[in-house]
Amino acid sequence: MKPADIQKIAEHEVDFQRAYKHRINVCTSSGCVPFGALKVLKAFEEAVKEFGVEKECKVARTGCVGTCSVGPAVIIEPGDYLYQSVTPEKVREIVRDHIVLGLPMKENLYSNEAFFTKQQRIVLKNAGKIDPHRVEDYIAMGGYSALVKCITRMTPQGVIEEVKDSGLRGRGGAGFPTGQKWSLVARAHGSPKYIVANLDEGDPGVFANRTLAEADPHSIIEGMVIAAYAVGAEKGYIYIRAEYPLAIQTLKLALEQARVLTLLGDNILETGLKFNIELRFGAGAFVAGEETAILASVEGRRANPRPRPPYPANSGLWGKPTLIQNVETLANIPNIVHYGGEWFAKYGTPRCTGTKCFSLTGKINNPGLIEVPMGITLREVVFDIGGGIPDGRKFKAVLVGGPSGGCLPETLLDLPIDYEALTRVGAIMGSGGIVVIDDQSCMVDTAKFFTDFCVEESCGRCNPCRAGLARVKEIFDGITKGEGKMEDITTLEKSSGYIKEASLCGLGQTAPNPVVTTLRYFREEYVEHVVEKKCRAGRCFKNLNSEANKQ
Amino acid sequence: MVTAEKARVATIWLSGCSGCHMTFLDQDEALIDLAKKIQLVYSPIADVKVFPENVDVTLVEGAVANDHQEEMIKFARERTKILISLGDCAVTGNVPALRNAWVKSDEAVLKRAYIETADVNPQIPTEVPELLPKAHPLHEFVKVDYYIPGCPPPSGVVNYVITELLAGRTPNMEGKSKYG
Amino acid sequence: MSIGTTTLKIDGIEVTVPEGTTILNAAKANGINIPTLCYLEGLTPWGGCRICMVEIHGTPKLFPACATPVNTGMEVITQSEKLREYRKMVVQLLLSERTHVCSVCVANNACELQKLADELGVDHVMFERNWTSQEIDSTHKSLVIDRNRCILCTRCIRVCDEIEGVHILDLKNRGKDSQIIIDLDQKWGDSDYCTSCGKCAKVCPVGAIYVESEALSETKDKHIAEFILSRRNR
């Protein structure tokens, strides 16, 4: 395989696909499979044969389109008709009406136009469009052309400059400028150098990275190879949690395909570039997504974070310079190289360019996976894309940034989403989890829930996170049981401040965010709990009477 | 608190070994100076039945381990300007609180003491204050103003804290708060 | 290659130390005392207890002095109102986490946690104490581990691994449930690999690991790791 051969594969595949008049894309990612997506896929394959249209109608499996609440989702091209909640029984009708008669079944189409119009898909541009099991599909969409461009026409430094120009920042949550990280690793002394792709998505209710791996695995691989070329790395690891079997299977297949096409290996596309990727499985600890914990885990040790400095860029895997990036960051890279950093920087805001994937869940009409430009307001996300609160309930808060994010009230809905703005109000970008909370939820109970999660997931190395969070949890237990005192609120504030500032890693430093923000924006609920022993949402004090009876 | 009149001082003995009271007495000759400034209005070493009103400083030894003690300390708190936890039992729970790790520790500790290890006539005493499920440090029941840890606290520290307070200053406990 | 030097400011005093020195050692070499607990000279820094936290001018974060190397131009602050309060918080949380009753502890008067509480003026603990019951293992012929008193500083694990080279001690579970284990979570008496060297008891800052019927003031030796390393490197 030579660089030019990639172009040939693309041309051949495009011709091949043009032979079909229609393409039926059945979402077979982890969201739709439990709804019977595989049966739907089979039913489509049978139905097109039954109607004798298999020559003009291609049935393909694809990754997630984002509308996870109405799966299985099926897209019929051309025209991008999105059918929702497709059952094997409906398949015959769809093929008959839509393909044979040319009459799309309007009543079965997804009707929330706004879900898509406010999104901007860069990372997820192929999700729902290509078959993640076929590298040819990816190549036909322009895949690996960015890699070819890099190794034939760009210097490693040139690639780094392009990434710097794009203004891309780490999508893992902290938002460190990607180009700057790459130059640090490129300049660092030591060999070999490593790249670690972080796919350890430990936050409850967050599934953006999983979806990406299931829908478009080659975009991650291509991003990694480009990064390897830019920083001079020889070996890469994709650190993925073992609870993602479908994503693992998809990635394994993709890696194998990439090796066969010499897009990975000791002599990539006959240019002498050497880079290999191995998968490493995480055992499912939340803290294992922290970058120094990943290093420990990849090396085969307990996934404990360690103090930084030294930073992984200088001393990472086995003490060698290591580039750690979230997979979403890496999947942005082929686009940046292909279209240029300036193109990318047009999206988003000047300080936070590009887009960000969010997992939208909670009390919301259109839950699912979305990709929006940075700087979009929370109101647009919750009410336009998300379609507002179901059952006529009232919006109360939105938790941005996963279990260690912040609970933001209605008054902050017009906040533009970017790293700095979120940090200012006490939330974080984090893993991109957005949980919408309605007036049936108690904010004290919500803060308690996320504190419990962090107590369970603390690694135990540093005192603030291990012992501090455990004490915070006990105070919450007391307040929600009706034993709260006004001093408890002060103690919560004091300990949260200490845990935030003194913890060793990001988990501890962000864990008190739900507590801090609910105290800041919903303090009256705490006071009600403590003074009046009243929970306006009726969530707390529930077991009080039954427990009292037992005693 | 610099007044012409003597400060009204009380001491209380809860679940403790009386070692902290010994420590108070251990101030030896410093007691003579102290006696010029304070009047002991309530104490196990003074025969006063009811905790009086308008007490300036109350030193409390021992953990709160039964319902009588809980009531007592709340009563004393209302009538005291400055309340001091004296010694580890009052400050941390210490030895009386060792039972806290047991399941149903109030029953378990009575059973152990009065049944299992009794030589003659094993029986659990009645008509005495009932044990709380756990033994607690003072500040879990009432607001405590100052703490003097130690088992027992050094008498010098006790003297230092009282002297500072009588002079209207805030004692600095750095280097003076050794537990045990 | 000659080793360069780094010049920085600690508490406003300009100091010059060899490149790569930690803030803690740079301070110590210049007579500035920073409290430590999980740190032990001769062992890999752990950075877990957070008592040695310092502020560095220009960053909002706090850094463990034991594990942070110096940089040219760094301005380190080792004493401030905030640090004092946070260090007190460390001690309070450790005291509340498990069962620490100094008056009945083998380590009374030889305990680093007790000493820190005294020095920092931690005259009471604002949190309710957590009276848990942890496992005590006295099956070894002379060494005893009482996990009720353990503060999870991992000095024992590190000395066993790095100095004795045996690594029979490690951690199990995570977070508040973390425990020191022997071999694959066996009884100490059943361990075939423990060399009974007793270094774990020598470095334990509290009374969690001790030698049966020995006064801890005699057992403890904070300098054991440093001493052995200095002999080895001669």
mmCIF file of N, CA and C in Angstrom, chain C residues 50-156:
data_model
loop_
_atom_site.group_PDB
_atom_site.id
_atom_site.type_symbol
_atom_site.label_atom_id
_atom_site.label_comp_id
_atom_site.label_asym_id
_atom_site.label_seq_id
_atom_site.Cartn_x
_atom_site.Cartn_y
_atom_site.Cartn_z
ATOM 1 N N ARG C 50 -1.270 15.072 52.356
ATOM 2 C CA ARG C 50 -1.510 16.494 52.056
ATOM 3 C C ARG C 50 -1.093 17.436 53.187
ATOM 4 N N ILE C 51 -0.381 16.934 54.194
ATOM 5 C CA ILE C 51 -0.017 17.829 55.293
ATOM 6 C C ILE C 51 1.099 18.775 54.857
ATOM 7 N N CYS C 52 1.902 18.359 53.863
ATOM 8 C CA CYS C 52 3.037 19.193 53.458
ATOM 9 C C CYS C 52 2.668 20.156 52.326
ATOM 10 N N MET C 53 1.360 20.325 52.097
ATOM 11 C CA MET C 53 0.936 21.229 51.034
ATOM 12 C C MET C 53 1.542 22.628 51.185
ATOM 13 N N VAL C 54 1.946 23.179 50.041
ATOM 14 C CA VAL C 54 2.430 24.558 50.028
ATOM 15 C C VAL C 54 1.741 25.314 48.905
ATOM 16 N N GLU C 55 1.781 26.613 49.005
ATOM 17 C CA GLU C 55 1.258 27.434 47.913
ATOM 18 C C GLU C 55 2.416 27.839 47.014
ATOM 19 N N ILE C 56 2.156 27.928 45.728
ATOM 20 C CA ILE C 56 3.164 28.453 44.811
ATOM 21 C C ILE C 56 2.577 29.697 44.177
ATOM 22 N N HIS C 57 3.291 30.784 44.311
ATOM 23 C CA HIS C 57 2.806 32.070 43.820
ATOM 24 C C HIS C 57 2.440 31.971 42.338
ATOM 25 N N GLY C 58 1.260 32.443 41.989
ATOM 26 C CA GLY C 58 0.868 32.461 40.588
ATOM 27 C C GLY C 58 0.031 31.267 40.159
ATOM 28 N N THR C 59 -0.137 30.289 41.020
ATOM 29 C CA THR C 59 -1.078 29.219 40.667
ATOM 30 C C THR C 59 -2.085 29.050 41.802
ATOM 31 N N PRO C 60 -3.335 28.765 41.438
ATOM 32 C CA PRO C 60 -4.350 28.642 42.476
ATOM 33 C C PRO C 60 -4.265 27.307 43.215
ATOM 34 N N LYS C 61 -3.511 26.355 42.657
ATOM 35 C CA LYS C 61 -3.475 25.016 43.246
ATOM 36 C C LYS C 61 -2.501 24.950 44.407
ATOM 37 N N LEU C 62 -2.675 23.907 45.211
ATOM 38 C CA LEU C 62 -1.719 23.624 46.279
ATOM 39 C C LEU C 62 -0.881 22.416 45.853
ATOM 40 N N PHE C 63 0.362 22.387 46.275
ATOM 41 C CA PHE C 63 1.242 21.308 45.854
ATOM 42 C C PHE C 63 1.841 20.606 47.066
ATOM 43 N N PRO C 64 1.974 19.259 46.994
ATOM 44 C CA PRO C 64 2.651 18.554 48.082
ATOM 45 C C PRO C 64 4.160 18.819 47.985
ATOM 46 N N ALA C 65 4.734 19.401 49.017
ATOM 47 C CA ALA C 65 6.149 19.773 48.957
ATOM 48 C C ALA C 65 7.038 18.552 48.777
ATOM 49 N N CYS C 66 6.576 17.392 49.281
ATOM 50 C CA CYS C 66 7.411 16.190 49.245
ATOM 51 C C CYS C 66 7.600 15.663 47.838
ATOM 52 N N ALA C 67 6.629 15.964 46.946
ATOM 53 C CA ALA C 67 6.664 15.348 45.622
ATOM 54 C C ALA C 67 6.835 16.363 44.503
ATOM 55 N N THR C 68 6.981 17.626 44.845
ATOM 56 C CA THR C 68 7.066 18.647 43.805
ATOM 57 C C THR C 68 8.495 19.160 43.668
ATOM 58 N N PRO C 69 9.103 18.979 42.493
ATOM 59 C CA PRO C 69 10.464 19.487 42.312
ATOM 60 C C PRO C 69 10.482 21.003 42.169
ATOM 61 N N VAL C 70 11.591 21.602 42.533
ATOM 62 C CA VAL C 70 11.695 23.062 42.465
ATOM 63 C C VAL C 70 11.898 23.506 41.016
ATOM 64 N N ASN C 71 11.523 24.733 40.757
ATOM 65 C CA ASN C 71 11.734 25.347 39.455
ATOM 66 C C ASN C 71 12.372 26.711 39.656
ATOM 67 N N THR C 72 13.135 27.135 38.686
ATOM 68 C CA THR C 72 13.755 28.448 38.804
ATOM 69 C C THR C 72 12.685 29.538 38.892
ATOM 70 N N GLY C 73 12.876 30.431 39.827
ATOM 71 C CA GLY C 73 11.961 31.562 39.943
ATOM 72 C C GLY C 73 10.686 31.274 40.711
ATOM 73 N N MET C 74 10.540 30.031 41.140
ATOM 74 C CA MET C 74 9.354 29.644 41.908
ATOM 75 C C MET C 74 9.302 30.445 43.215
ATOM 76 N N GLU C 75 8.094 30.883 43.600
ATOM 77 C CA GLU C 75 7.960 31.510 44.921
ATOM 78 C C GLU C 75 7.036 30.661 45.771
ATOM 79 N N VAL C 76 7.631 29.970 46.730
ATOM 80 C CA VAL C 76 6.885 29.019 47.549
ATOM 81 C C VAL C 76 6.475 29.671 48.866
ATOM 82 N N ILE C 77 5.246 29.423 49.260
ATOM 83 C CA ILE C 77 4.774 29.898 50.561
ATOM 84 C C ILE C 77 4.455 28.677 51.409
ATOM 85 N N THR C 78 5.132 28.521 52.529
ATOM 86 C CA THR C 78 4.910 27.322 53.346
ATOM 87 C C THR C 78 4.005 27.584 54.541
ATOM 88 N N GLN C 79 3.790 28.840 54.874
ATOM 89 C CA GLN C 79 2.925 29.164 56.007
ATOM 90 C C GLN C 79 1.932 30.241 55.598
ATOM 91 N N SER C 80 0.671 29.953 55.767
ATOM 92 C CA SER C 80 -0.344 30.982 55.538
ATOM 93 C C SER C 80 -1.566 30.570 56.343
ATOM 94 N N GLU C 81 -2.498 31.491 56.450
ATOM 95 C CA GLU C 81 -3.710 31.194 57.213
ATOM 96 C C GLU C 81 -4.416 29.979 56.617
ATOM 97 N N LYS C 82 -4.493 29.980 55.271
ATOM 98 C CA LYS C 82 -5.182 28.886 54.591
ATOM 99 C C LYS C 82 -4.482 27.553 54.816
ATOM 100 N N LEU C 83 -3.150 27.556 54.662
ATOM 101 C CA LEU C 83 -2.415 26.302 54.834
ATOM 102 C C LEU C 83 -2.563 25.784 56.257
ATOM 103 N N ARG C 84 -2.534 26.718 57.223
ATOM 104 C CA ARG C 84 -2.667 26.309 58.614
ATOM 105 C C ARG C 84 -4.029 25.628 58.821
ATOM 106 N N GLU C 85 -5.044 26.249 58.239
ATOM 107 C CA GLU C 85 -6.385 25.684 58.412
ATOM 108 C C GLU C 85 -6.509 24.326 57.719
ATOM 109 N N TYR C 86 -5.947 24.230 56.516
ATOM 110 C CA TYR C 86 -6.040 22.968 55.782
ATOM 111 C C TYR C 86 -5.227 21.864 56.461
ATOM 112 N N ARG C 87 -4.085 22.223 57.026
ATOM 113 C CA ARG C 87 -3.300 21.200 57.723
ATOM 114 C C ARG C 87 -4.052 20.702 58.953
ATOM 115 N N LYS C 88 -4.739 21.625 59.611
ATOM 116 C CA LYS C 88 -5.560 21.209 60.748
ATOM 117 C C LYS C 88 -6.668 20.274 60.264
ATOM 118 N N MET C 89 -7.199 20.589 59.083
ATOM 119 C CA MET C 89 -8.258 19.764 58.512
ATOM 120 C C MET C 89 -7.745 18.349 58.235
ATOM 121 N N VAL C 90 -6.516 18.244 57.709
ATOM 122 C CA VAL C 90 -5.924 16.925 57.449
ATOM 123 C C VAL C 90 -5.937 16.102 58.720
ATOM 124 N N VAL C 91 -5.429 16.705 59.804
ATOM 125 C CA VAL C 91 -5.320 15.970 61.062
ATOM 126 C C VAL C 91 -6.710 15.611 61.593
ATOM 127 N N GLN C 92 -7.644 16.553 61.497
ATOM 128 C CA GLN C 92 -8.991 16.264 61.988
ATOM 129 C C GLN C 92 -9.625 15.106 61.225
ATOM 130 N N LEU C 93 -9.440 15.115 59.900
ATOM 131 C CA LEU C 93 -10.040 14.038 59.100
ATOM 132 C C LEU C 93 -9.397 12.698 59.426
ATOM 133 N N LEU C 94 -8.078 12.699 59.619
ATOM 134 C CA LEU C 94 -7.417 11.443 59.966
ATOM 135 C C LEU C 94 -7.892 10.945 61.327
ATOM 136 N N LEU C 95 -8.038 11.867 62.270
ATOM 137 C CA LEU C 95 -8.472 11.460 63.607
ATOM 138 C C LEU C 95 -9.913 10.941 63.600
ATOM 139 N N SER C 96 -10.729 11.498 62.686
ATOM 140 C CA SER C 96 -12.130 11.085 62.686
ATOM 141 C C SER C 96 -12.363 9.831 61.854
ATOM 142 N N GLU C 97 -11.386 9.486 61.008
ATOM 143 C CA GLU C 97 -11.620 8.429 60.023
ATOM 144 C C GLU C 97 -11.736 7.048 60.665
ATOM 145 N N ARG C 98 -10.835 6.734 61.569
ATOM 146 C CA ARG C 98 -10.888 5.428 62.227
ATOM 147 C C ARG C 98 -10.843 5.641 63.730
ATOM 148 N N THR C 99 -10.409 4.636 64.472
ATOM 149 C CA THR C 99 -10.472 4.748 65.921
ATOM 150 C C THR C 99 -9.111 5.153 66.487
ATOM 151 N N HIS C 100 -8.984 6.426 66.796
ATOM 152 C CA HIS C 100 -7.724 6.899 67.361
ATOM 153 C C HIS C 100 -7.948 7.329 68.804
ATOM 154 N N VAL C 101 -7.556 6.483 69.730
ATOM 155 C CA VAL C 101 -7.687 6.810 71.146
ATOM 156 C C VAL C 101 -6.285 6.780 71.745
ATOM 157 N N CYS C 102 -5.696 7.966 71.806
ATOM 158 C CA CYS C 102 -4.278 8.048 72.181
ATOM 159 C C CYS C 102 -3.999 7.425 73.540
ATOM 160 N N SER C 103 -4.942 7.617 74.487
ATOM 161 C CA SER C 103 -4.646 7.206 75.863
ATOM 162 C C SER C 103 -4.451 5.699 75.991
ATOM 163 N N VAL C 104 -5.023 4.921 75.078
ATOM 164 C CA VAL C 104 -4.853 3.474 75.194
ATOM 165 C C VAL C 104 -4.046 2.901 74.029
ATOM 166 N N CYS C 105 -3.312 3.763 73.313
ATOM 167 C CA CYS C 105 -2.604 3.322 72.103
ATOM 168 C C CYS C 105 -1.148 3.015 72.420
ATOM 169 N N VAL C 106 -0.620 1.953 71.773
ATOM 170 C CA VAL C 106 0.793 1.613 71.969
ATOM 171 C C VAL C 106 1.714 2.740 71.538
ATOM 172 N N ALA C 107 1.225 3.570 70.651
ATOM 173 C CA ALA C 107 2.105 4.610 70.116
ATOM 174 C C ALA C 107 2.028 5.911 70.898
ATOM 175 N N ASN C 108 1.257 5.924 71.968
ATOM 176 C CA ASN C 108 1.126 7.148 72.761
ATOM 177 C C ASN C 108 2.503 7.721 73.079
ATOM 178 N N ASN C 109 2.666 8.987 72.767
ATOM 179 C CA ASN C 109 3.929 9.716 72.966
ATOM 180 C C ASN C 109 5.011 9.373 71.945
ATOM 181 N N ALA C 110 4.734 8.403 71.039
ATOM 182 C CA ALA C 110 5.717 8.129 69.986
ATOM 183 C C ALA C 110 5.031 8.238 68.638
ATOM 184 N N CYS C 111 3.923 8.972 68.604
ATOM 185 C CA CYS C 111 3.058 8.969 67.425
ATOM 186 C C CYS C 111 3.194 10.284 66.664
ATOM 187 N N GLU C 112 3.387 10.183 65.350
ATOM 188 C CA GLU C 112 3.559 11.398 64.558
ATOM 189 C C GLU C 112 2.250 12.159 64.358
ATOM 190 N N LEU C 113 1.137 11.414 64.318
ATOM 191 C CA LEU C 113 -0.158 12.076 64.157
ATOM 192 C C LEU C 113 -0.501 12.871 65.420
ATOM 193 N N GLN C 114 -0.248 12.250 66.562
ATOM 194 C CA GLN C 114 -0.483 12.909 67.847
ATOM 195 C C GLN C 114 0.372 14.177 67.967
ATOM 196 N N LYS C 115 1.610 14.045 67.501
ATOM 197 C CA LYS C 115 2.534 15.172 67.585
ATOM 198 C C LYS C 115 2.059 16.316 66.671
ATOM 199 N N LEU C 116 1.596 15.955 65.490
ATOM 200 C CA LEU C 116 1.109 16.984 64.563
ATOM 201 C C LEU C 116 -0.104 17.708 65.136
ATOM 202 N N ALA C 117 -1.021 16.934 65.723
ATOM 203 C CA ALA C 117 -2.218 17.539 66.305
ATOM 204 C C ALA C 117 -1.810 18.564 67.350
ATOM 205 N N ASP C 118 -0.821 18.202 68.142
ATOM 206 C CA ASP C 118 -0.321 19.084 69.186
ATOM 207 C C ASP C 118 0.292 20.349 68.583
ATOM 208 N N GLU C 119 1.194 20.140 67.625
ATOM 209 C CA GLU C 119 1.897 21.292 67.031
ATOM 210 C C GLU C 119 0.940 22.251 66.315
ATOM 211 N N LEU C 120 -0.056 21.671 65.647
ATOM 212 C CA LEU C 120 -0.961 22.505 64.865
ATOM 213 C C LEU C 120 -2.107 23.056 65.704
ATOM 214 N N GLY C 121 -2.195 22.627 66.948
ATOM 215 C CA GLY C 121 -3.265 23.119 67.802
ATOM 216 C C GLY C 121 -4.636 22.567 67.432
ATOM 217 N N VAL C 122 -4.676 21.304 67.008
ATOM 218 C CA VAL C 122 -5.962 20.677 66.707
ATOM 219 C C VAL C 122 -6.570 20.234 68.038
ATOM 220 N N ASP C 123 -7.244 21.195 68.714
ATOM 221 C CA ASP C 123 -7.703 20.860 70.062
ATOM 222 C C ASP C 123 -9.025 20.101 70.062
ATOM 223 N N HIS C 124 -9.664 20.000 68.909
ATOM 224 C CA HIS C 124 -10.841 19.133 68.809
ATOM 225 C C HIS C 124 -11.097 18.807 67.347
ATOM 226 N N VAL C 125 -11.981 17.848 67.097
ATOM 227 C CA VAL C 125 -12.278 17.431 65.731
ATOM 228 C C VAL C 125 -13.698 17.859 65.405
ATOM 229 N N MET C 126 -13.863 18.652 64.329
ATOM 230 C CA MET C 126 -15.186 19.178 64.021
ATOM 231 C C MET C 126 -16.134 18.127 63.453
ATOM 232 N N PHE C 127 -15.562 17.006 62.979
ATOM 233 C CA PHE C 127 -16.405 15.955 62.403
ATOM 234 C C PHE C 127 -16.766 14.926 63.463
ATOM 235 N N GLU C 128 -17.913 14.310 63.250
ATOM 236 C CA GLU C 128 -18.274 13.220 64.136
ATOM 237 C C GLU C 128 -17.307 12.067 63.886
ATOM 238 N N ARG C 129 -16.828 11.455 64.950
ATOM 239 C CA ARG C 129 -15.857 10.386 64.746
ATOM 240 C C ARG C 129 -16.532 9.123 64.253
ATOM 241 N N ASN C 130 -15.771 8.420 63.457
ATOM 242 C CA ASN C 130 -16.285 7.251 62.783
ATOM 243 C C ASN C 130 -15.807 6.028 63.548
ATOM 244 N N TRP C 131 -16.589 5.548 64.485
ATOM 245 C CA TRP C 131 -16.090 4.443 65.321
ATOM 246 C C TRP C 131 -16.297 3.135 64.581
ATOM 247 N N THR C 132 -15.374 2.815 63.692
ATOM 248 C CA THR C 132 -15.520 1.570 62.953
ATOM 249 C C THR C 132 -14.674 0.493 63.606
ATOM 250 N N SER C 133 -14.955 -0.718 63.226
ATOM 251 C CA SER C 133 -14.202 -1.824 63.773
ATOM 252 C C SER C 133 -13.432 -2.501 62.650
ATOM 253 N N GLN C 134 -12.131 -2.311 62.648
ATOM 254 C CA GLN C 134 -11.309 -2.897 61.587
ATOM 255 C C GLN C 134 -10.588 -4.129 62.131
ATOM 256 N N GLU C 135 -10.090 -4.916 61.195
ATOM 257 C CA GLU C 135 -9.477 -6.172 61.580
ATOM 258 C C GLU C 135 -8.092 -5.966 62.216
ATOM 259 N N ILE C 136 -7.851 -6.696 63.279
ATOM 260 C CA ILE C 136 -6.525 -6.713 63.913
ATOM 261 C C ILE C 136 -5.922 -8.083 63.625
ATOM 262 N N ASP C 137 -4.673 -8.105 63.195
ATOM 263 C CA ASP C 137 -4.028 -9.387 62.886
ATOM 264 C C ASP C 137 -2.792 -9.525 63.763
ATOM 265 N N SER C 138 -2.855 -10.463 64.693
ATOM 266 C CA SER C 138 -1.700 -10.677 65.575
ATOM 267 C C SER C 138 -1.172 -12.087 65.416
ATOM 268 N N THR C 139 -1.357 -12.650 64.206
ATOM 269 C CA THR C 139 -0.939 -14.041 64.004
ATOM 270 C C THR C 139 0.560 -14.180 63.752
ATOM 271 N N HIS C 140 1.200 -13.062 63.414
ATOM 272 C CA HIS C 140 2.653 -13.125 63.195
ATOM 273 C C HIS C 140 3.353 -13.294 64.545
ATOM 274 N N LYS C 141 4.541 -13.885 64.522
ATOM 275 C CA LYS C 141 5.190 -14.191 65.804
ATOM 276 C C LYS C 141 5.570 -12.942 66.590
ATOM 277 N N SER C 142 5.819 -11.834 65.914
ATOM 278 C CA SER C 142 6.139 -10.641 66.699
ATOM 279 C C SER C 142 5.436 -9.375 66.206
ATOM 280 N N LEU C 143 5.082 -9.330 64.935
ATOM 281 C CA LEU C 143 4.486 -8.103 64.403
ATOM 282 C C LEU C 143 2.960 -8.141 64.483
ATOM 283 N N VAL C 144 2.383 -6.991 64.813
ATOM 284 C CA VAL C 144 0.937 -6.898 64.918
ATOM 285 C C VAL C 144 0.461 -5.757 64.022
ATOM 286 N N ILE C 145 -0.640 -5.956 63.303
ATOM 287 C CA ILE C 145 -1.247 -4.841 62.578
ATOM 288 C C ILE C 145 -2.640 -4.598 63.129
ATOM 289 N N ASP C 146 -2.855 -3.359 63.576
ATOM 290 C CA ASP C 146 -4.159 -2.950 64.075
ATOM 291 C C ASP C 146 -4.689 -1.892 63.110
ATOM 292 N N ARG C 147 -5.589 -2.331 62.229
ATOM 293 C CA ARG C 147 -6.036 -1.435 61.145
ATOM 294 C C ARG C 147 -6.929 -0.313 61.660
ATOM 295 N N ASN C 148 -7.383 -0.418 62.903
ATOM 296 C CA ASN C 148 -8.177 0.670 63.471
ATOM 297 C C ASN C 148 -7.367 1.955 63.559
ATOM 298 N N ARG C 149 -6.059 1.802 63.656
ATOM 299 C CA ARG C 149 -5.210 2.979 63.856
ATOM 300 C C ARG C 149 -4.517 3.399 62.581
ATOM 301 N N CYS C 150 -4.775 2.683 61.489
ATOM 302 C CA CYS C 150 -4.047 2.927 60.238
ATOM 303 C C CYS C 150 -4.515 4.246 59.611
ATOM 304 N N ILE C 151 -3.573 5.048 59.121
ATOM 305 C CA ILE C 151 -3.938 6.292 58.440
ATOM 306 C C ILE C 151 -3.653 6.186 56.944
ATOM 307 N N LEU C 152 -3.363 4.983 56.443
ATOM 308 C CA LEU C 152 -3.175 4.707 55.017
ATOM 309 C C LEU C 152 -2.079 5.563 54.376
ATOM 310 N N CYS C 153 -1.007 5.770 55.125
ATOM 311 C CA CYS C 153 0.089 6.574 54.580
ATOM 312 C C CYS C 153 0.947 5.747 53.623
ATOM 313 N N THR C 154 0.821 4.428 53.697
ATOM 314 C CA THR C 154 1.537 3.452 52.856
ATOM 315 C C THR C 154 3.062 3.446 53.052
ATOM 316 N N ARG C 155 3.523 4.012 54.157
ATOM 317 C CA ARG C 155 4.969 3.913 54.407
ATOM 318 C C ARG C 155 5.397 2.454 54.506
ATOM 319 N N CYS C 156 4.568 1.630 55.189
ATOM 320 C CA CYS C 156 4.916 0.213 55.383
ATOM 321 C C CYS C 156 5.026 -0.500 54.036
#
